[in-house]
XYZ file of C-alpha atoms in Angstrom:
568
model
C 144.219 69.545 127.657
C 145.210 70.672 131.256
C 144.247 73.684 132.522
C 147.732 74.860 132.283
C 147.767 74.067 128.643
C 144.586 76.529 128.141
C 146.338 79.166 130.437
C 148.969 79.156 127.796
C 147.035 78.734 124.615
C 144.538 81.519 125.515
C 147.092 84.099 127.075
C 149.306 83.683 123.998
C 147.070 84.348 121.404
C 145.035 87.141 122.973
C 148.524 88.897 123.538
C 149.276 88.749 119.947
C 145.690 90.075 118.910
C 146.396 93.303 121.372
C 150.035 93.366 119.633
C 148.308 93.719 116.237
C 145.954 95.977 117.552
C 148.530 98.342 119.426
C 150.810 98.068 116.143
C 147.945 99.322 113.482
C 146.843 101.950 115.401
C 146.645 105.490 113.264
C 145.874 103.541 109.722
C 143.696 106.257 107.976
C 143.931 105.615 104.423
C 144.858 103.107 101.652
C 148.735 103.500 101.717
C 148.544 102.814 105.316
C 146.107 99.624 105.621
C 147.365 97.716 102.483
C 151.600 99.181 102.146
C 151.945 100.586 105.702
C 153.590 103.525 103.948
C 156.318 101.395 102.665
C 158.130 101.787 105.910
C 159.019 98.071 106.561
C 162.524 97.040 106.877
C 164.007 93.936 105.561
C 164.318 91.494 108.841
C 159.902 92.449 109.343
C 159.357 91.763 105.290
C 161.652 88.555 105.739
C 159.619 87.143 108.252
C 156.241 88.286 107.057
C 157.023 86.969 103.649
C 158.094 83.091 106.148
C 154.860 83.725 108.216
C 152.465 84.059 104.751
C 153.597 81.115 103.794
C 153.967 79.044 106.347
C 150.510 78.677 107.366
C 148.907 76.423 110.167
C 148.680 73.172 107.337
C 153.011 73.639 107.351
C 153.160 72.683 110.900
C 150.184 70.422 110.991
C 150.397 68.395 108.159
C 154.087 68.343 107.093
C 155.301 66.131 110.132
C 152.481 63.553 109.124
C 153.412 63.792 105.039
C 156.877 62.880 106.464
C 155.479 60.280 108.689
C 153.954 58.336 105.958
C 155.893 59.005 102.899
C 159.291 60.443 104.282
C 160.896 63.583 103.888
C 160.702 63.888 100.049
C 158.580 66.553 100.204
C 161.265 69.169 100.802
C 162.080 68.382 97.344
C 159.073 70.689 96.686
C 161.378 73.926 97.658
C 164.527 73.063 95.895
C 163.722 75.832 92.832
C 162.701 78.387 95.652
C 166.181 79.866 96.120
C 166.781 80.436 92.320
C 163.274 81.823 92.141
C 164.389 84.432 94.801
C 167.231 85.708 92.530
C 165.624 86.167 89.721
C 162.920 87.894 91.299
C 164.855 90.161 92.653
C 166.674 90.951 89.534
C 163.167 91.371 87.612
C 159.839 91.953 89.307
C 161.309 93.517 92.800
C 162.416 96.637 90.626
C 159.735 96.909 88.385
C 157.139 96.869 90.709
C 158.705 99.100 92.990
C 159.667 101.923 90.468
C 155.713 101.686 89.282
C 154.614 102.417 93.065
C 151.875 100.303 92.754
C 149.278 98.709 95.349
C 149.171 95.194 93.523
C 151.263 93.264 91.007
C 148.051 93.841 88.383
C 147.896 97.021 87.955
C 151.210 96.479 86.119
C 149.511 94.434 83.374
C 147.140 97.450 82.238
C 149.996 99.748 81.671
C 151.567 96.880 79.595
C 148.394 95.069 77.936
C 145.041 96.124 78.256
C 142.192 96.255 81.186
C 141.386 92.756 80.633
C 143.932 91.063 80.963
C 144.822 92.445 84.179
C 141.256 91.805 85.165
C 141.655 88.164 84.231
C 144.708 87.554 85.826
C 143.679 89.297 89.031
C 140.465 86.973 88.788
C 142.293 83.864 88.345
C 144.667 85.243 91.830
C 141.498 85.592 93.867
C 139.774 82.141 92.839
C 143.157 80.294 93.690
C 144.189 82.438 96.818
C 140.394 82.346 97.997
C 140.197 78.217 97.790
C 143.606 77.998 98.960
C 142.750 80.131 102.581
C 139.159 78.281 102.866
C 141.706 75.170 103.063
C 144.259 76.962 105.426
C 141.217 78.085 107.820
C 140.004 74.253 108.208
C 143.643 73.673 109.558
C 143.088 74.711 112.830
C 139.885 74.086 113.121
C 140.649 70.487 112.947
C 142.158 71.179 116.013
C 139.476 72.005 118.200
C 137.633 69.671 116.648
C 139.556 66.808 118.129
C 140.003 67.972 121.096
C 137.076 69.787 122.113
C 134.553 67.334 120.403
C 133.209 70.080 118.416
C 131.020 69.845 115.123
C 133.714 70.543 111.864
C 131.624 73.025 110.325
C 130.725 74.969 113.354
C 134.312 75.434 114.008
C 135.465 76.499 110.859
C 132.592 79.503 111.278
C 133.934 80.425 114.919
C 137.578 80.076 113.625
C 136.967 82.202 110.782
C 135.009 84.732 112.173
C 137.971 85.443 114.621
C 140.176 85.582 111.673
C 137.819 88.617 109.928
C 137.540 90.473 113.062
C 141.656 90.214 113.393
C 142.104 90.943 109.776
C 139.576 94.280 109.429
C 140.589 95.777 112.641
C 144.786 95.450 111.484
C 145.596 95.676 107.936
C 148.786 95.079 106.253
C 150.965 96.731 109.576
C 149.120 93.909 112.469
C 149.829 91.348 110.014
C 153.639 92.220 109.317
C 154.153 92.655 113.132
C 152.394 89.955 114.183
C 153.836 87.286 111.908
C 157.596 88.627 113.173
C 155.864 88.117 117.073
C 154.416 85.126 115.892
C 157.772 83.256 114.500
C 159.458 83.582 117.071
C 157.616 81.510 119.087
C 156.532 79.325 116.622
C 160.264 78.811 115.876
C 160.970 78.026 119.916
C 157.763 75.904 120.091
C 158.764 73.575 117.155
C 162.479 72.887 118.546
C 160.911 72.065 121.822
C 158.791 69.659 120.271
C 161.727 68.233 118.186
C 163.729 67.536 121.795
C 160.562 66.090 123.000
C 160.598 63.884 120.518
C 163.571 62.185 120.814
C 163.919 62.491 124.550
C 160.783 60.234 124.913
C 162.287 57.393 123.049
C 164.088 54.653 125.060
C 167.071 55.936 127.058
C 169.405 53.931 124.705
C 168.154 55.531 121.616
C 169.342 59.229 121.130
C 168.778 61.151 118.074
C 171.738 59.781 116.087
C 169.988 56.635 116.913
C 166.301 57.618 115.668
C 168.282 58.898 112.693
C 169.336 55.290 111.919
C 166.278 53.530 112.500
C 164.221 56.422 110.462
C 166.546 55.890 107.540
C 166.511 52.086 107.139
C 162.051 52.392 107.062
C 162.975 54.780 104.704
C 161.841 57.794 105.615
C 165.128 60.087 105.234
C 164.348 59.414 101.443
C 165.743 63.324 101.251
C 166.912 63.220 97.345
C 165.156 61.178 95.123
C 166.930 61.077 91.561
C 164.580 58.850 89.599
C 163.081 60.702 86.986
C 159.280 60.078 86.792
C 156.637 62.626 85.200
C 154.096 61.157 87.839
C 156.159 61.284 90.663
C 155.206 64.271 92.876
C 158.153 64.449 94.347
C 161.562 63.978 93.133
C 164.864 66.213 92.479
C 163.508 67.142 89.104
C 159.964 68.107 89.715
C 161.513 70.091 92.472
C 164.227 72.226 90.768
C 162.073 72.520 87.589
C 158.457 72.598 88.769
C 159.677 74.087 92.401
C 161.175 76.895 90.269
C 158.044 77.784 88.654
C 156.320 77.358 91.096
C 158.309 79.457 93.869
C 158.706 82.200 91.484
C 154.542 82.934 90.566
C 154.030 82.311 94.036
C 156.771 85.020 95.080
C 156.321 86.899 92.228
C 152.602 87.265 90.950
C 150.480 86.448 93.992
C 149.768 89.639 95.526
C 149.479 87.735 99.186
C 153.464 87.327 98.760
C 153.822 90.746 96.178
C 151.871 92.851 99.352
C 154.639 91.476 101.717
C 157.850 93.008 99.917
C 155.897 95.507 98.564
C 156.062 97.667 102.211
C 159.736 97.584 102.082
C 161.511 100.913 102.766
C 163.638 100.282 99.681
C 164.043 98.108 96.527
C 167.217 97.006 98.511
C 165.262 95.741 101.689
C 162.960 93.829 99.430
C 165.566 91.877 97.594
C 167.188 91.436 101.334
C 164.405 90.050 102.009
C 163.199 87.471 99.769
C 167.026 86.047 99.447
C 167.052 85.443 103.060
C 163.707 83.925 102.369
C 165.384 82.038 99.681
C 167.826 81.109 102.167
C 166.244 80.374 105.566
C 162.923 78.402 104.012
C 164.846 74.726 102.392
C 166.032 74.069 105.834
C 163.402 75.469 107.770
C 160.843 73.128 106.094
C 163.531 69.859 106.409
C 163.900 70.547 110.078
C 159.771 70.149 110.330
C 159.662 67.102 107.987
C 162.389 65.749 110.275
C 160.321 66.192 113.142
C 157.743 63.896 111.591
C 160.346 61.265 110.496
C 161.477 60.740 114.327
C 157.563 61.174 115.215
C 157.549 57.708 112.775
C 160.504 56.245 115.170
C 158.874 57.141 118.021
C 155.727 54.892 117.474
C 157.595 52.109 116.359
C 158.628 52.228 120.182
C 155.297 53.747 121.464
C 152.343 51.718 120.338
C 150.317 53.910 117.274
C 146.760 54.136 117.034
C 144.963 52.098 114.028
C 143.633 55.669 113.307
C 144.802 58.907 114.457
C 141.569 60.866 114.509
C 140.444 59.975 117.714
C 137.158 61.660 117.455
C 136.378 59.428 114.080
C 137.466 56.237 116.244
C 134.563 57.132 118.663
C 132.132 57.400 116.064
C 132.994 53.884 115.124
C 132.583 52.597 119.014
C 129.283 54.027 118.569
C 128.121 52.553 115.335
C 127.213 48.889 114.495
C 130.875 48.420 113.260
C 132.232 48.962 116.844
C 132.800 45.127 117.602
C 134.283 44.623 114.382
C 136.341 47.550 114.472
C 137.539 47.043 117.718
C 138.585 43.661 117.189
C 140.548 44.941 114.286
C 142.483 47.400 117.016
C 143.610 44.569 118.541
C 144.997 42.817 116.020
C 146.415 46.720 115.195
C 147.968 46.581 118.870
C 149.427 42.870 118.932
C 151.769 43.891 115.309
C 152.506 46.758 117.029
C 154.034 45.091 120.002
C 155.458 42.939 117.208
C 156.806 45.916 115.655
C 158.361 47.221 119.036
C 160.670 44.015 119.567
C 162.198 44.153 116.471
C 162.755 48.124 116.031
C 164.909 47.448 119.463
C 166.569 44.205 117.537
C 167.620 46.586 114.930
C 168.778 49.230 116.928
C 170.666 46.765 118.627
C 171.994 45.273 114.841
C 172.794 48.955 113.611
C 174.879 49.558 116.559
C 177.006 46.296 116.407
C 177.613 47.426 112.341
C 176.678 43.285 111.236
C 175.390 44.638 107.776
C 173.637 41.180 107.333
C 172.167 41.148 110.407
C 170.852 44.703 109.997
C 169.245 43.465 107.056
C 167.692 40.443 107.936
C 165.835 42.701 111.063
C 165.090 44.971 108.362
C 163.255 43.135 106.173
C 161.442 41.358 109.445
C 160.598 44.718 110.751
C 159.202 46.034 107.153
C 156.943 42.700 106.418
C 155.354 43.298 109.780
C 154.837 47.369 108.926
C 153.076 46.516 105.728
C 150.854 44.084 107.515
C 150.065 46.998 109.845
C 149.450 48.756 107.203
C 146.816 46.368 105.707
C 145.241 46.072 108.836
C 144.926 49.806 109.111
C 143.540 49.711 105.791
C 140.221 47.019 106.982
C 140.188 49.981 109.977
C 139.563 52.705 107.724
C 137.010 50.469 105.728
C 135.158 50.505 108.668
C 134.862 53.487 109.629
C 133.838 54.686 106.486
C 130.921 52.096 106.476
C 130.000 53.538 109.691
C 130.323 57.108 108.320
C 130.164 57.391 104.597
C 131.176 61.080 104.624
C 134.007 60.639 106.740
C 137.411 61.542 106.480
C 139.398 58.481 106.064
C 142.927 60.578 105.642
C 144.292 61.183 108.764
C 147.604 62.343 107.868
C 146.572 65.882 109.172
C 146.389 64.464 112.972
C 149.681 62.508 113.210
C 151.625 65.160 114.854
C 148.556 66.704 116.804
C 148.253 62.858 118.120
C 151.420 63.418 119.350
C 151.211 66.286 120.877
C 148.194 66.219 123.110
C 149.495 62.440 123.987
C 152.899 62.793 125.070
C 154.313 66.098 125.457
C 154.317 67.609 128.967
C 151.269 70.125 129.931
C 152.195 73.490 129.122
C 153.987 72.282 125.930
C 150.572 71.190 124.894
C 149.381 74.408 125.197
C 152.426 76.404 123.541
C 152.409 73.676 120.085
C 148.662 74.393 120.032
C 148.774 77.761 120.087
C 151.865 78.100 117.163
C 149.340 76.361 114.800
C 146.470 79.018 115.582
C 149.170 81.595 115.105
C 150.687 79.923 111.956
C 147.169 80.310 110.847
C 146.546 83.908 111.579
C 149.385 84.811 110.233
C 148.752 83.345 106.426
C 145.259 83.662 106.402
C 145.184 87.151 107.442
C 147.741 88.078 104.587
C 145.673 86.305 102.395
C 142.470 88.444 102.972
C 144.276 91.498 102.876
C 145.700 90.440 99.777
C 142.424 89.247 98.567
C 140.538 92.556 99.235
C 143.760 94.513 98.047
C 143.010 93.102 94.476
C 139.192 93.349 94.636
C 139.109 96.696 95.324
C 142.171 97.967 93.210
C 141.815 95.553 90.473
C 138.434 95.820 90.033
C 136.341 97.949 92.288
C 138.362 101.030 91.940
C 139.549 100.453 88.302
C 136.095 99.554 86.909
C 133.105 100.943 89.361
C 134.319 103.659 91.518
C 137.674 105.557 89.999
C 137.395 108.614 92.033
C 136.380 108.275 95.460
C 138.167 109.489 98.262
C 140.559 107.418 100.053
C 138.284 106.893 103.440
C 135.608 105.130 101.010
C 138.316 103.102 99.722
C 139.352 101.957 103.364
C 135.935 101.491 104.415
C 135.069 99.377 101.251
C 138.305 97.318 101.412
C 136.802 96.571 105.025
C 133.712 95.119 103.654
C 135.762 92.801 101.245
C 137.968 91.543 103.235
C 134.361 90.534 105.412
C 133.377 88.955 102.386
C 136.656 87.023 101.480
C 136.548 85.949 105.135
C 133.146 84.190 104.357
C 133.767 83.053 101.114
C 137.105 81.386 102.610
C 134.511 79.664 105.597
C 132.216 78.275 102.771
C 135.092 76.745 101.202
C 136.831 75.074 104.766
C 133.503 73.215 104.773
C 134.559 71.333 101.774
C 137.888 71.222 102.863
C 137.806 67.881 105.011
C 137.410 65.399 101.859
C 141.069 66.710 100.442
C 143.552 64.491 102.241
C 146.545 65.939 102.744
C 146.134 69.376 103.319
C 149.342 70.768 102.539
C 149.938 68.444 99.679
C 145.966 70.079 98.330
C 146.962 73.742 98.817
C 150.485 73.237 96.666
C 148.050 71.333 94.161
C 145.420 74.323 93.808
C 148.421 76.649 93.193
C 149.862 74.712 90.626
C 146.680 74.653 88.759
C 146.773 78.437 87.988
C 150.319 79.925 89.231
C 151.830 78.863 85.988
C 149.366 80.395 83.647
C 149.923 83.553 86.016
C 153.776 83.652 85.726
C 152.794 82.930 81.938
C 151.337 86.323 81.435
C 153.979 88.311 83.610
C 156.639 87.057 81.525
C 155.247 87.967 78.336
C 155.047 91.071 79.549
C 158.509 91.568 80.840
C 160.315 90.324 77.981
C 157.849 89.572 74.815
C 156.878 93.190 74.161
C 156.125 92.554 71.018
C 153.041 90.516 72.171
C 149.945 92.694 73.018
C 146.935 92.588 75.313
C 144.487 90.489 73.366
C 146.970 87.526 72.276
C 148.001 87.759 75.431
C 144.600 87.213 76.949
C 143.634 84.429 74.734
C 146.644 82.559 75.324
C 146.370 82.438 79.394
C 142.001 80.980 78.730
C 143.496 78.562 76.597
C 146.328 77.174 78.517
C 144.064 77.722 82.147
C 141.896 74.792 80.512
C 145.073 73.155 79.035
C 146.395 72.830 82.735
C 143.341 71.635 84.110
C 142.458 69.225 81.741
C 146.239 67.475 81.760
C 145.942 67.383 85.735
C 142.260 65.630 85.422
C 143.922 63.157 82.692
C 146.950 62.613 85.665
C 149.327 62.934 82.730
C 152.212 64.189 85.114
C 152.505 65.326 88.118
C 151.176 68.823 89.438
C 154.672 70.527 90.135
C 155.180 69.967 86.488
C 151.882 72.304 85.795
C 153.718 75.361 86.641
C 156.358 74.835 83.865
C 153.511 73.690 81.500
C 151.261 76.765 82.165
C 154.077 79.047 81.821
C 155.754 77.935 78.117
C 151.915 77.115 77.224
C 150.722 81.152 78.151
C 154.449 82.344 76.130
C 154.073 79.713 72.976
C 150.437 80.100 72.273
C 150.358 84.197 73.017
C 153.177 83.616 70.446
C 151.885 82.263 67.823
C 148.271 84.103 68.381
C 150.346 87.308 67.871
C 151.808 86.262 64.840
C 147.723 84.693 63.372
C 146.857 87.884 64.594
C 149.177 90.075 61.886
C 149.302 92.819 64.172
C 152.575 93.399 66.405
C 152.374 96.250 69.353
C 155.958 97.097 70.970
C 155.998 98.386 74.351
C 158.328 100.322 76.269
C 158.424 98.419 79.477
C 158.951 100.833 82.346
C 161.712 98.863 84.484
């Protein structure tokens, strides 16, 4: 990067740090550092509840899942506006009337202390794996670009994260996700109009459009039903649903957001704008990737997009052969270029046959780029066996630190550090949140004043922070990053949403049947996604009726039936 690229990146993160700072100051106790004293109205819980989610692996590694497999992917949010309603109509209320710190505490007023234990314990093994992933996001960006070692980055990157995290509670990260959007938001348009205002001056955006559909990659709604299909209109409305609605509604990360509203009424405001603003926010990103896809059709690609991997390869014994390889990468490529223009120049005359016939010429020569890619990545795992031959995460940094202007550089860099901030910091909050309320304060230390509490939630949130480093060194043999993180959730959010709806509406069902149930169906999930017997938006739905049929019929084994007056 230019100098003027590290002016930028380093002056716009240290000014939100000193924003985070200057907002917490005067937290003295535990309604302050985890709720901020409920004082948040809806437009800051709207866009802390956008920045928690949409961590630095959204805006890394959604353009490239776009760039090779098209924009299906936004099929993955399709349920999330439903979810929103019906959250609002159930949990928001409930949770809010009960004036608690964390969705758990909820479950020992209806059940028993063990079943809120294990449900808080299955939150913090999912939420803790799923930030260790989110921290090795940006740290594959230094990595490239700096040269650095992967593992010593993820320790430097996460130890900035702690430090931010402990010094702000709940209030910096609130304030600094709003601060953080916006520019995020600004950054990512810019780097759309980049996009298409490199291509060729006869090919504008409608253009791009038409040359991105034909390769397939504006494959938007996909109708087949398939139970292994990740991504279709099914899995999204039915296992998106789920999904969106354990996420929203059970993981205290998300809970913690709406949870500092002023009002029930600014909570629900809220999460339906959430429900409203996230479908197209994430299609405007994948979109970015699909003309990222048109633009190196025109613009040679490289065989392999982590750069720093290719140089390990010069370096090894495979370099000759790899190289060679390149070039025979670089002369389909110029293939590739000549008949993308042909195309263009077909779609615009409307000769449907002709269109096709360039088609078909221009997709033959892709897949043979694609084979050759694939005897590049053979190599460069036979120069590095622990390598990681997925390079889907560095498509749209590629990009980036290639071809957009310096200062831009600078500015798109810096939204991904601040994407990161923003999620993982929620996420250790939320993580200590439920460690010390859940469990600390519940089952080790029940009457303490609140400045122990503080200091001790602190100290966990340290911990998380190093627990979450551990895991980002693990994090580089997962492939897609965003596609792992939406896997790991679906692995336990259903058996979580499970339990919360038996205890809205089964009150019948008591604490231990309840209990059972979620152990039994946890393993049930995780064996069916080990067998691959459907795909994992589909464990949400199957954890969920699995928790409510087999608390069911443990109740009923069980002879014993306990009503409950839920408090709503």
């Amino acid at each position: 990067m230019s100098v003027a690229d590290w002016i930028v990146l380093v002056v716009t993160l240290v000014g939100i740090v000193l924003y985070g700072i200057w907002k917490s100051r005067g937290q003295r106790d535990m309604q302050g550092y985890f709720l901020d004293n409920q004082s948040m109205p809806w437009y800051i819980v709207l866009l802390s509840i956008i920045g928690t989610q949409a961590s630095a692996v959204t805006f890394l590694s959604a353009p490239g899942q776009a760039y090779t497999d098209g924009m299906r992917f936004v099929q993955y949010y399709f349920g999330l506006p439903l979810a929103m309603v019906v959250l609002c109509i159930t949990f928001v209320p409930i949770f809010h009337k009960l004036k608690v710190f964390t969705a758990y505490e909820y479950l020992e007023q209806r059940f028993d202390l063990k079943t809120r234990t294990l449900t808080s314990a299955l939150f913090l093994v999912q939420r803790a794996l799923s930030t260790g992933i989110s921290i090795y996001a940006p740290s594959i960006i230094l990595s490239s670009l700096l040269g650095w070692n992967i593992y010593l980055t993820n320790i430097i990157m996460g130890g900035l994260l702690i430090i931010y995290t402990v010094s702000g509670g709940t209030r910096a990260v609130s304030y600094t996700q709003t601060f953080q959007l916006v520019i995020i938001f600004a950054a990512m348009f810019l780097a759309g109009w980049m996009v298409v205002h490199l291509l060729p001056e006869d090919i504008g955006f409608k253009e791009a459009l038409q040359v991105s559909g034909k390769m397939d990659k504006l494959n938007v709604i996909v109708t087949d039903f398939d139970w292994k299909d990740r991504y279709n209109i099914w899995s999204g409305l039915i296992g998106g649903f789920f999904l969106a609605l354990s996420y929203f509604g059970t993981d205290q990360s998300q809970v913690g957001r709406y949870l500092t509203a002023r009002s029930v009424t600014e909570s629900r405001l809220g999460l339906l704008m959430n429900g409203l603003v996230k479908v197209p926010m994430q299609f405007l990103i994948l979109l970015i990737g699909a003309m990222v896809f048109v633009f190196y059709l025109y613009f040679r690609a490289p065989v392999f997009f982590n750069q720093a991997q290719i140089k390990k390869v010069y370096n090894s014994e495979e370099g000759v052969a790899f190289k060679a390889v390149e070039d025979k990468y670089k002369q389909l490529a110029t293939m590739k270029e000549q008949q993308v223009k042909e195309m263009a120049a077909a779609i615009k005359t409307g000769d449907e046959r002709a269109i096709a016939a360039k088609k078909a010429a221009l997709k033959e020569t892709d897949v043979r780029s694609q084979a050759t890619r694939e005897e590049a990545i053979a190599l460069i795992k036979k120069a590095d066996p622990a390598a990681d031959t997925n390079d889907t995460n560095y498509i749209f940094l590629h990009f980036v630190v290639n071809n957009l202007p310096k200062g831009l550089v600078g500015l798109l860099i810096a939204i991904i550090f601040l994407a990161a901030w923003g999620s993982i910091a929620a996420a250790l909050n939320s993580l200590a949140s439920t460690t010390v309320i859940d469990i600390y304060q519940r089952m080790f230390k029940k009457e303490e004043t609140d400045a122990h509490y503080l200091s001790v939630s602190r100290w966990w949130t340290v911990f998380w922070g190093l627990f979450c480093i551990v895991v980002a060194q693990f994090a580089s043999q997962l492939g897609s990053l965003i596609e792992a993180v939406n896997i790991l959730g679906s692995l336990f959010y259903g058996v979580i949403l499970g339990i919360f709806l038996v205890a809205f509406y089964c009150k019948r069902i008591g604490g231990s049947a309840t209990f059972w149930a979620a152990i039994v169906s946890e393993i049930g999930v995780i064996v069916i996604y080990l067998l691959n017997i459907v795909s994992f938006l589909w464990l949400n739905a199957i954890g969920c009726f699995l928790v409510i049929i087999i608390a069911t019929l443990f109740q009923l084994i069980g002879g014993k039936k306990r009503t409950v007056e839920v408090r709503s």
